[in-house]
Amino acid sequence: MHQPVDSSFRSSVSRSWASAGSDGGRRRVLIVAAILVAAAVAAWLVFGGGAETPAENPEAGRPSITVIVPGTTQVADSVRAVGSIAARRDMPVGVQGEGGAVTAVLVDAGDYAQKGQVLARIDRSVLEQQVSQLQASVIRARADAALAQSELDRAQSLVARGFISKADIERRTATRDGANAAVNVAAAQLREAQARLGRLDIRAPEAGLILERNVEPGQVVSSGSPAVFRMAQNGAMEMRALVAEQDLAGIEVGQSATVQLIGSATEYAGRVWMVEPVINPQTRQGLVRIALSGDRSLRPGGFASGRIEVGTADRPLLPESAVMGDAESSYVYVVAEDGTVERRDVKVGTVSSAGVAISGGLSGKEQVVMSAGAFLNPGEKVSPVLHKPQK
């Protein structure tokens, strides 16, 4: 390609030197030679001075991101729910009798009471006097009955001698029977007064944990007053879990569950003991009651989350680093065929040492970003690198 230019250049220079006979002619020849050299260099640059520019790589500059295609794995399936801690059997304790001024409160919230234990006492002075009076009435009635019986016995011994008529015997017999009846009436009145006196003591209906104390000495209470104590029967607690309507079908009595208090890392084992038959028409949620042991750290009213084991299912299983969360939901990043990063909201199932089971939002065929999700944004272009598990 360059030979024609070089030959022409040499021929022109030779002719110029041959024809030049003076210094002026030599200068003209040098000028012409310089012009021809410049033309040769320009021609070389235009026609053969550089290689062809390669086509631009569309993936150049994209970050390489490790992805995983999880497929599906058989894992223990579970239903997650939130709710509150409550006494399994919440017992309000009130005043059974006539009431009056409280003279003593013998327990406090947090104490454990036995069945029949006195929790508080109400002023007994008036009823104690009535009981004493009725006890005296019973003694008098028994004395009258004994006297009537003695008189009847003497009269019956004189009937055969003719000193006492049959009518007198009948009258004395009636007197004896009336006296015995008076004894029974006085005894019944005494027992009633004693019962009313005993009901002035506020007692625990069952053994359990005192949850609330709503009475103080000097306070006047009656049968119409609000409950003065609240107890948890046997100290047993439960979680009242709110479960979405579509998840209730898989929950049955007897299934195991794990409950965790908000702000605590401790997990409590439980078991479903009741699935209430009514669904809230506004929230479309049902109530599942999970029985828990009577641990003192389980306080009624506390907020908790629960996981109910409902069997096994085939679920995508991801490493914990792939699953992220915000105030709205849990999510992962997936990479589309063209390398575009997409956010995908997911529903998290069982979490174990093997990974996080995804119960909704993924089929298992997607390319899921393993660990760099915190540095990515939806719509960003990346170069996915498939993770190869170690054998």
GROMACS .gro file of C-alpha atoms in nm:
model
  391
    1MET     CA    1   0.000   0.000   0.000
    2HIS     CA    2   0.289   0.237   0.077
    3GLN     CA    3   0.520   0.160  -0.220
    4PRO     CA    4   0.350   0.390  -0.478
    5VAL     CA    5   0.386   0.687  -0.246
    6ASP     CA    6   0.754   0.613  -0.173
    7SER     CA    7   0.843   0.558  -0.545
    8SER     CA    8   0.673   0.878  -0.650
    9PHE     CA    9   0.854   1.062  -0.374
   10ARG     CA   10   1.200   0.936  -0.483
   11SER     CA   11   1.131   1.007  -0.852
   12SER     CA   12   1.025   1.364  -0.777
   13VAL     CA   13   1.330   1.428  -0.557
   14SER     CA   14   1.568   1.291  -0.827
   15ARG     CA   15   1.414   1.507  -1.098
   16SER     CA   16   1.432   1.813  -0.875
   17TRP     CA   17   1.804   1.764  -0.799
   18ALA     CA   18   1.879   1.700  -1.164
   19SER     CA   19   1.707   2.015  -1.280
   20ALA     CA   20   1.828   2.236  -1.000
   21GLY     CA   21   2.140   2.429  -1.086
   22SER     CA   22   2.146   2.700  -0.828
   23ASP     CA   23   2.081   2.755  -0.454
   24GLY     CA   24   1.734   2.896  -0.525
   25GLY     CA   25   1.646   2.584  -0.713
   26ARG     CA   26   1.764   2.366  -0.426
   27ARG     CA   27   1.537   2.551  -0.180
   28ARG     CA   28   1.243   2.498  -0.409
   29VAL     CA   29   1.327   2.129  -0.427
   30LEU     CA   30   1.343   2.103  -0.046
   31ILE     CA   31   1.003   2.271  -0.011
   32VAL     CA   32   0.851   2.035  -0.263
   33ALA     CA   33   1.011   1.738  -0.084
   34ALA     CA   34   0.867   1.850   0.251
   35ILE     CA   35   0.520   1.881   0.102
   36LEU     CA   36   0.549   1.532  -0.047
   37VAL     CA   37   0.665   1.385   0.289
   38ALA     CA   38   0.369   1.544   0.467
   39ALA     CA   39   0.135   1.404   0.205
   40ALA     CA   40   0.288   1.057   0.245
   41VAL     CA   41   0.245   1.065   0.625
   42ALA     CA   42  -0.115   1.181   0.593
   43ALA     CA   43  -0.188   0.904   0.345
   44TRP     CA   44  -0.034   0.646   0.580
   45LEU     CA   45  -0.244   0.766   0.872
   46VAL     CA   46  -0.565   0.764   0.667
   47PHE     CA   47  -0.521   0.436   0.484
   48GLY     CA   48  -0.302   0.216   0.699
   49GLY     CA   49  -0.208   0.389   1.022
   50GLY     CA   50  -0.421   0.202   1.278
   51ALA     CA   51  -0.616  -0.117   1.348
   52GLU     CA   52  -0.991  -0.130   1.333
   53THR     CA   53  -1.168  -0.025   1.661
   54PRO     CA   54  -1.334  -0.330   1.823
   55ALA     CA   55  -1.711  -0.330   1.890
   56GLU     CA   56  -1.803  -0.203   2.238
   57ASN     CA   57  -1.885  -0.482   2.497
   58PRO     CA   58  -2.235  -0.410   2.639
   59GLU     CA   59  -2.147  -0.584   2.969
   60ALA     CA   60  -1.824  -0.396   3.023
   61GLY     CA   61  -1.831  -0.206   3.354
   62ARG     CA   62  -2.111  -0.407   3.511
   63PRO     CA   63  -2.036  -0.542   3.863
   64SER     CA   64  -2.017  -0.919   3.899
   65ILE     CA   65  -2.272  -1.046   4.151
   66THR     CA   66  -2.293  -1.400   4.290
   67VAL     CA   67  -2.640  -1.548   4.250
   68ILE     CA   68  -2.803  -1.875   4.350
   69VAL     CA   69  -3.087  -2.071   4.189
   70PRO     CA   70  -3.231  -2.235   4.503
   71GLY     CA   71  -3.477  -2.483   4.355
   72THR     CA   72  -3.697  -2.644   4.623
   73THR     CA   73  -3.615  -2.845   4.934
   74GLN     CA   74  -3.846  -3.036   5.167
   75VAL     CA   75  -3.854  -2.842   5.492
   76ALA     CA   76  -4.071  -2.823   5.799
   77ASP     CA   77  -4.357  -2.593   5.704
   78SER     CA   78  -4.476  -2.335   5.954
   79VAL     CA   79  -4.722  -2.052   5.995
   80ARG     CA   80  -4.602  -1.727   6.152
   81ALA     CA   81  -4.831  -1.512   6.363
   82VAL     CA   82  -4.823  -1.231   6.614
   83GLY     CA   83  -5.032  -1.181   6.923
   84SER     CA   84  -5.021  -1.121   7.296
   85ILE     CA   85  -4.958  -1.322   7.609
   86ALA     CA   86  -5.257  -1.387   7.835
   87ALA     CA   87  -5.360  -1.610   8.123
   88ARG     CA   88  -5.496  -1.936   7.988
   89ARG     CA   89  -5.776  -1.916   8.246
   90ASP     CA   90  -5.821  -1.562   8.371
   91MET     CA   91  -6.022  -1.566   8.696
   92PRO     CA   92  -6.167  -1.244   8.843
   93VAL     CA   93  -6.213  -1.266   9.220
   94GLY     CA   94  -6.478  -1.050   9.384
   95VAL     CA   95  -6.681  -1.016   9.704
   96GLN     CA   96  -6.926  -1.297   9.763
   97GLY     CA   97  -7.103  -1.175  10.075
   98GLU     CA   98  -7.252  -0.856  10.207
   99GLY     CA   99  -6.924  -0.670  10.196
  100GLY     CA  100  -6.796  -0.396  10.418
  101ALA     CA  101  -6.470  -0.225  10.502
  102VAL     CA  102  -6.154  -0.419  10.414
  103THR     CA  103  -5.944  -0.478  10.724
  104ALA     CA  104  -5.648  -0.671  10.573
  105VAL     CA  105  -5.505  -0.766  10.232
  106LEU     CA  106  -5.287  -1.075  10.266
  107VAL     CA  107  -5.142  -1.115   9.913
  108ASP     CA  108  -4.995  -0.898   9.641
  109ALA     CA  109  -4.965  -0.917   9.263
  110GLY     CA  110  -4.710  -1.180   9.169
  111ASP     CA  111  -4.782  -1.407   9.466
  112TYR     CA  112  -4.896  -1.764   9.417
  113ALA     CA  113  -5.207  -1.862   9.613
  114GLN     CA  114  -5.348  -2.203   9.698
  115LYS     CA  115  -5.711  -2.300   9.653
  116GLY     CA  116  -5.922  -2.161   9.939
  117GLN     CA  117  -5.645  -1.935  10.070
  118VAL     CA  118  -5.767  -1.610  10.226
  119LEU     CA  119  -5.666  -1.317  10.008
  120ALA     CA  120  -5.834  -1.034  10.201
  121ARG     CA  121  -6.053  -0.989  10.508
  122ILE     CA  122  -6.359  -0.766  10.555
  123ASP     CA  123  -6.476  -0.622  10.890
  124ARG     CA  124  -6.648  -0.901  11.086
  125SER     CA  125  -6.754  -0.727  11.406
  126VAL     CA  126  -7.129  -0.706  11.334
  127LEU     CA  127  -7.170  -1.062  11.207
  128GLU     CA  128  -6.958  -1.203  11.489
  129GLN     CA  129  -7.204  -1.057  11.741
  130GLN     CA  130  -7.496  -1.204  11.550
  131VAL     CA  131  -7.326  -1.542  11.550
  132SER     CA  132  -7.273  -1.522  11.927
  133GLN     CA  133  -7.639  -1.435  11.977
  134LEU     CA  134  -7.755  -1.724  11.762
  135GLN     CA  135  -7.524  -1.965  11.943
  136ALA     CA  136  -7.696  -1.865  12.268
  137SER     CA  137  -8.036  -1.914  12.104
  138VAL     CA  138  -7.940  -2.267  12.006
  139ILE     CA  139  -7.830  -2.347  12.361
  140ARG     CA  140  -8.160  -2.212  12.502
  141ALA     CA  141  -8.366  -2.401  12.246
  142ARG     CA  142  -8.188  -2.725  12.328
  143ALA     CA  143  -8.251  -2.668  12.701
  144ASP     CA  144  -8.621  -2.609  12.632
  145ALA     CA  145  -8.634  -2.923  12.421
  146ALA     CA  146  -8.466  -3.127  12.695
  147LEU     CA  147  -8.712  -2.995  12.955
  148ALA     CA  148  -9.011  -3.074  12.731
  149GLN     CA  149  -8.881  -3.427  12.678
  150SER     CA  150  -8.834  -3.478  13.054
  151GLU     CA  151  -9.186  -3.358  13.131
  152LEU     CA  152  -9.327  -3.588  12.868
  153ASP     CA  153  -9.141  -3.884  13.012
  154ARG     CA  154  -9.279  -3.819  13.365
  155ALA     CA  155  -9.631  -3.776  13.233
  156GLN     CA  156  -9.617  -4.103  13.044
  157SER     CA  157  -9.514  -4.285  13.366
  158LEU     CA  158  -9.828  -4.155  13.541
  159VAL     CA  159 -10.079  -4.243  13.271
  160ALA     CA  160 -10.119  -4.603  13.397
  161ARG     CA  161 -10.205  -4.478  13.748
  162GLY     CA  162 -10.475  -4.249  13.617
  163PHE     CA  163 -10.318  -3.925  13.729
  164ILE     CA  164 -10.260  -3.791  13.375
  165SER     CA  165 -10.515  -3.791  13.097
  166LYS     CA  166 -10.441  -3.888  12.746
  167ALA     CA  167 -10.505  -3.526  12.639
  168ASP     CA  168 -10.224  -3.408  12.868
  169ILE     CA  169  -9.990  -3.660  12.710
  170GLU     CA  170 -10.073  -3.533  12.364
  171ARG     CA  171 -10.021  -3.172  12.473
  172ARG     CA  172  -9.683  -3.249  12.630
  173THR     CA  173  -9.581  -3.444  12.321
  174ALA     CA  174  -9.663  -3.142  12.103
  175THR     CA  175  -9.464  -2.919  12.337
  176ARG     CA  176  -9.165  -3.155  12.309
  177ASP     CA  177  -9.187  -3.160  11.927
  178GLY     CA  178  -9.212  -2.780  11.913
  179ALA     CA  179  -8.905  -2.747  12.132
  180ASN     CA  180  -8.708  -2.979  11.903
  181ALA     CA  181  -8.822  -2.780  11.601
  182ALA     CA  182  -8.706  -2.460  11.772
  183VAL     CA  183  -8.365  -2.621  11.817
  184ASN     CA  184  -8.347  -2.696  11.446
  185VAL     CA  185  -8.451  -2.341  11.355
  186ALA     CA  186  -8.193  -2.185  11.588
  187ALA     CA  187  -7.922  -2.417  11.456
  188ALA     CA  188  -8.009  -2.329  11.096
  189GLN     CA  189  -7.996  -1.958  11.175
  190LEU     CA  190  -7.659  -2.007  11.339
  191ARG     CA  191  -7.522  -2.191  11.037
  192GLU     CA  192  -7.648  -1.915  10.806
  193ALA     CA  193  -7.477  -1.647  11.012
  194GLN     CA  194  -7.158  -1.850  11.023
  195ALA     CA  195  -7.171  -1.892  10.646
  196ARG     CA  196  -7.219  -1.519  10.597
  197LEU     CA  197  -6.932  -1.458  10.834
  198GLY     CA  198  -6.711  -1.695  10.639
  199ARG     CA  199  -6.797  -1.522  10.312
  200LEU     CA  200  -6.650  -1.200  10.442
  201ASP     CA  201  -6.312  -1.360  10.373
  202ILE     CA  202  -6.215  -1.317  10.007
  203ARG     CA  203  -6.065  -1.654   9.910
  204ALA     CA  204  -5.888  -1.794   9.604
  205PRO     CA  205  -6.135  -2.005   9.402
  206GLU     CA  206  -5.845  -2.209   9.255
  207ALA     CA  207  -5.470  -2.229   9.296
  208GLY     CA  208  -5.296  -1.976   9.075
  209LEU     CA  209  -5.089  -1.666   9.022
  210ILE     CA  210  -5.218  -1.328   9.145
  211LEU     CA  211  -5.216  -1.099   8.841
  212GLU     CA  212  -5.384  -0.790   8.984
  213ARG     CA  213  -5.462  -0.652   9.329
  214ASN     CA  214  -5.733  -0.385   9.316
  215VAL     CA  215  -5.814  -0.342   9.686
  216GLU     CA  216  -5.650  -0.174   9.984
  217PRO     CA  217  -5.721  -0.178  10.360
  218GLY     CA  218  -6.001   0.062  10.454
  219GLN     CA  219  -6.170   0.035  10.115
  220VAL     CA  220  -6.543  -0.043  10.130
  221VAL     CA  221  -6.647  -0.321   9.896
  222SER     CA  222  -6.967  -0.509   9.823
  223SER     CA  223  -7.098  -0.783   9.597
  224GLY     CA  224  -7.158  -0.521   9.328
  225SER     CA  225  -6.800  -0.394   9.331
  226PRO     CA  226  -6.558  -0.475   9.044
  227ALA     CA  227  -6.321  -0.767   9.086
  228VAL     CA  228  -6.072  -0.700   9.366
  229PHE     CA  229  -5.821  -0.959   9.237
  230ARG     CA  230  -5.737  -1.128   8.907
  231MET     CA  231  -5.574  -1.470   8.900
  232ALA     CA  232  -5.424  -1.702   8.639
  233GLN     CA  233  -5.542  -2.053   8.717
  234ASN     CA  234  -5.241  -2.271   8.806
  235GLY     CA  235  -5.021  -1.990   8.666
  236ALA     CA  236  -5.072  -2.125   8.312
  237MET     CA  237  -5.018  -1.879   8.024
  238GLU     CA  238  -5.096  -1.879   7.655
  239MET     CA  239  -5.029  -1.683   7.340
  240ARG     CA  240  -5.339  -1.560   7.160
  241ALA     CA  241  -5.204  -1.562   6.806
  242LEU     CA  242  -5.375  -1.380   6.521
  243VAL     CA  243  -5.352  -1.596   6.207
  244ALA     CA  244  -5.454  -1.502   5.853
  245GLU     CA  245  -5.768  -1.671   5.728
  246GLN     CA  246  -5.589  -1.862   5.450
  247ASP     CA  247  -5.344  -2.015   5.700
  248LEU     CA  248  -5.604  -2.141   5.946
  249ALA     CA  249  -5.689  -2.447   5.737
  250GLY     CA  250  -5.352  -2.608   5.814
  251ILE     CA  251  -5.362  -2.550   6.191
  252GLU     CA  252  -5.491  -2.821   6.423
  253VAL     CA  253  -5.508  -2.876   6.798
  254GLY     CA  254  -5.192  -3.045   6.924
  255GLN     CA  255  -4.945  -2.895   6.677
  256SER     CA  256  -4.621  -2.773   6.834
  257ALA     CA  257  -4.527  -2.407   6.831
  258THR     CA  258  -4.245  -2.175   6.932
  259VAL     CA  259  -4.314  -1.837   7.091
  260GLN     CA  260  -4.071  -1.548   7.129
  261LEU     CA  261  -4.133  -1.228   7.321
  262ILE     CA  262  -4.057  -0.906   7.139
  263GLY     CA  263  -3.717  -0.781   7.247
  264SER     CA  264  -3.609  -1.117   7.389
  265ALA     CA  265  -3.399  -1.390   7.232
  266THR     CA  266  -3.555  -1.662   7.451
  267GLU     CA  267  -3.791  -1.905   7.277
  268TYR     CA  268  -4.072  -2.083   7.463
  269ALA     CA  269  -4.212  -2.416   7.353
  270GLY     CA  270  -4.588  -2.439   7.328
  271ARG     CA  271  -4.872  -2.638   7.179
  272VAL     CA  272  -5.195  -2.537   7.006
  273TRP     CA  273  -5.483  -2.618   7.240
  274MET     CA  274  -5.765  -2.426   7.072
  275VAL     CA  275  -5.848  -2.284   6.729
  276GLU     CA  276  -6.139  -2.049   6.781
  277PRO     CA  277  -6.419  -2.104   6.527
  278VAL     CA  278  -6.493  -1.737   6.455
  279ILE     CA  279  -6.300  -1.523   6.202
  280ASN     CA  280  -6.299  -1.146   6.244
  281PRO     CA  281  -6.490  -1.009   5.942
  282GLN     CA  282  -6.292  -0.683   5.944
  283THR     CA  283  -5.936  -0.816   5.972
  284ARG     CA  284  -6.000  -1.162   5.816
  285GLN     CA  285  -5.798  -1.318   6.097
  286GLY     CA  286  -5.869  -1.600   6.335
  287LEU     CA  287  -5.748  -1.660   6.690
  288VAL     CA  288  -5.523  -1.955   6.770
  289ARG     CA  289  -5.451  -2.018   7.139
  290ILE     CA  290  -5.107  -2.165   7.216
  291ALA     CA  291  -5.061  -2.312   7.564
  292LEU     CA  292  -4.735  -2.219   7.741
  293SER     CA  293  -4.576  -2.315   8.070
  294GLY     CA  294  -4.619  -2.085   8.370
  295ASP     CA  295  -4.284  -1.911   8.335
  296ARG     CA  296  -4.265  -1.591   8.541
  297SER     CA  297  -4.111  -1.406   8.245
  298LEU     CA  298  -4.436  -1.456   8.051
  299ARG     CA  299  -4.641  -1.155   8.153
  300PRO     CA  300  -5.000  -1.110   8.038
  301GLY     CA  301  -5.035  -0.834   7.783
  302GLY     CA  302  -4.684  -0.877   7.642
  303PHE     CA  303  -4.648  -0.874   7.262
  304ALA     CA  304  -4.502  -1.187   7.104
  305SER     CA  305  -4.444  -1.361   6.773
  306GLY     CA  306  -4.512  -1.729   6.718
  307ARG     CA  307  -4.426  -2.002   6.472
  308ILE     CA  308  -4.665  -2.298   6.441
  309GLU     CA  309  -4.530  -2.616   6.282
  310VAL     CA  310  -4.793  -2.744   6.037
  311GLY     CA  311  -4.605  -3.025   5.858
  312THR     CA  312  -4.356  -3.040   5.568
  313ALA     CA  313  -4.352  -2.874   5.227
  314ASP     CA  314  -4.122  -2.814   4.929
  315ARG     CA  315  -3.987  -2.461   4.964
  316PRO     CA  316  -3.700  -2.255   4.819
  317LEU     CA  317  -3.420  -2.250   5.077
  318LEU     CA  318  -3.193  -1.942   5.085
  319PRO     CA  319  -2.895  -1.839   5.295
  320GLU     CA  320  -2.979  -1.577   5.556
  321SER     CA  321  -2.757  -1.325   5.376
  322ALA     CA  322  -2.993  -1.329   5.076
  323VAL     CA  323  -3.304  -1.226   5.272
  324MET     CA  324  -3.346  -0.864   5.376
  325GLY     CA  325  -3.627  -0.673   5.538
  326ASP     CA  326  -3.766  -0.328   5.598
  327ALA     CA  327  -4.072  -0.178   5.763
  328GLU     CA  328  -4.296  -0.310   5.486
  329SER     CA  329  -4.188  -0.670   5.426
  330SER     CA  330  -3.909  -0.921   5.380
  331TYR     CA  331  -3.757  -0.922   5.032
  332VAL     CA  332  -3.479  -1.054   4.809
  333TYR     CA  333  -3.315  -0.928   4.491
  334VAL     CA  334  -3.345  -1.140   4.176
  335VAL     CA  335  -3.156  -1.092   3.849
  336ALA     CA  336  -3.359  -1.102   3.528
  337GLU     CA  337  -3.231  -1.253   3.202
  338ASP     CA  338  -3.105  -0.915   3.079
  339GLY     CA  339  -2.907  -0.859   3.401
  340THR     CA  340  -3.155  -0.617   3.558
  341VAL     CA  341  -3.188  -0.631   3.938
  342GLU     CA  342  -3.546  -0.661   4.065
  343ARG     CA  343  -3.681  -0.647   4.420
  344ARG     CA  344  -3.909  -0.939   4.509
  345ASP     CA  345  -4.118  -0.936   4.827
  346VAL     CA  346  -4.123  -1.279   4.994
  347LYS     CA  347  -4.293  -1.452   5.283
  348VAL     CA  348  -4.046  -1.609   5.524
  349GLY     CA  349  -4.119  -1.954   5.665
  350THR     CA  350  -3.901  -2.170   5.888
  351VAL     CA  351  -3.557  -2.037   5.980
  352SER     CA  352  -3.300  -2.304   6.067
  353SER     CA  353  -2.927  -2.374   6.048
  354ALA     CA  354  -2.982  -2.490   5.689
  355GLY     CA  355  -3.117  -2.151   5.581
  356VAL     CA  356  -3.438  -1.955   5.540
  357ALA     CA  357  -3.736  -2.131   5.386
  358ILE     CA  358  -3.943  -1.905   5.160
  359SER     CA  359  -4.314  -1.985   5.183
  360GLY     CA  360  -4.428  -1.727   4.930
  361GLY     CA  361  -4.294  -1.499   4.656
  362LEU     CA  362  -4.041  -1.735   4.489
  363SER     CA  363  -4.073  -2.046   4.274
  364GLY     CA  364  -3.710  -2.153   4.320
  365LYS     CA  365  -3.614  -2.102   3.955
  366GLU     CA  366  -3.504  -1.739   3.990
  367GLN     CA  367  -3.148  -1.612   4.013
  368VAL     CA  368  -3.136  -1.473   4.366
  369VAL     CA  369  -2.857  -1.241   4.481
  370MET     CA  370  -2.673  -1.419   4.762
  371SER     CA  371  -2.514  -1.149   4.973
  372ALA     CA  372  -2.465  -0.815   4.796
  373GLY     CA  373  -2.826  -0.701   4.811
  374ALA     CA  374  -2.751  -0.414   5.048
  375PHE     CA  375  -2.533  -0.252   4.778
  376LEU     CA  376  -2.781  -0.288   4.491
  377ASN     CA  377  -3.077  -0.087   4.370
  378PRO     CA  378  -3.376  -0.206   4.166
  379GLY     CA  379  -3.317  -0.151   3.794
  380GLU     CA  380  -2.938  -0.170   3.820
  381LYS     CA  381  -2.752  -0.381   3.560
  382VAL     CA  382  -2.518  -0.655   3.686
  383SER     CA  383  -2.330  -0.957   3.558
  384PRO     CA  384  -2.462  -1.261   3.747
  385VAL     CA  385  -2.214  -1.532   3.850
  386LEU     CA  386  -2.380  -1.859   3.947
  387HIS     CA  387  -2.276  -1.990   4.287
  388LYS     CA  388  -2.142  -2.345   4.284
  389PRO     CA  389  -2.189  -2.519   4.619
  390GLN     CA  390  -1.884  -2.690   4.761
  391LYS     CA  391  -1.891  -3.068   4.756
   0.00000   0.00000   0.00000
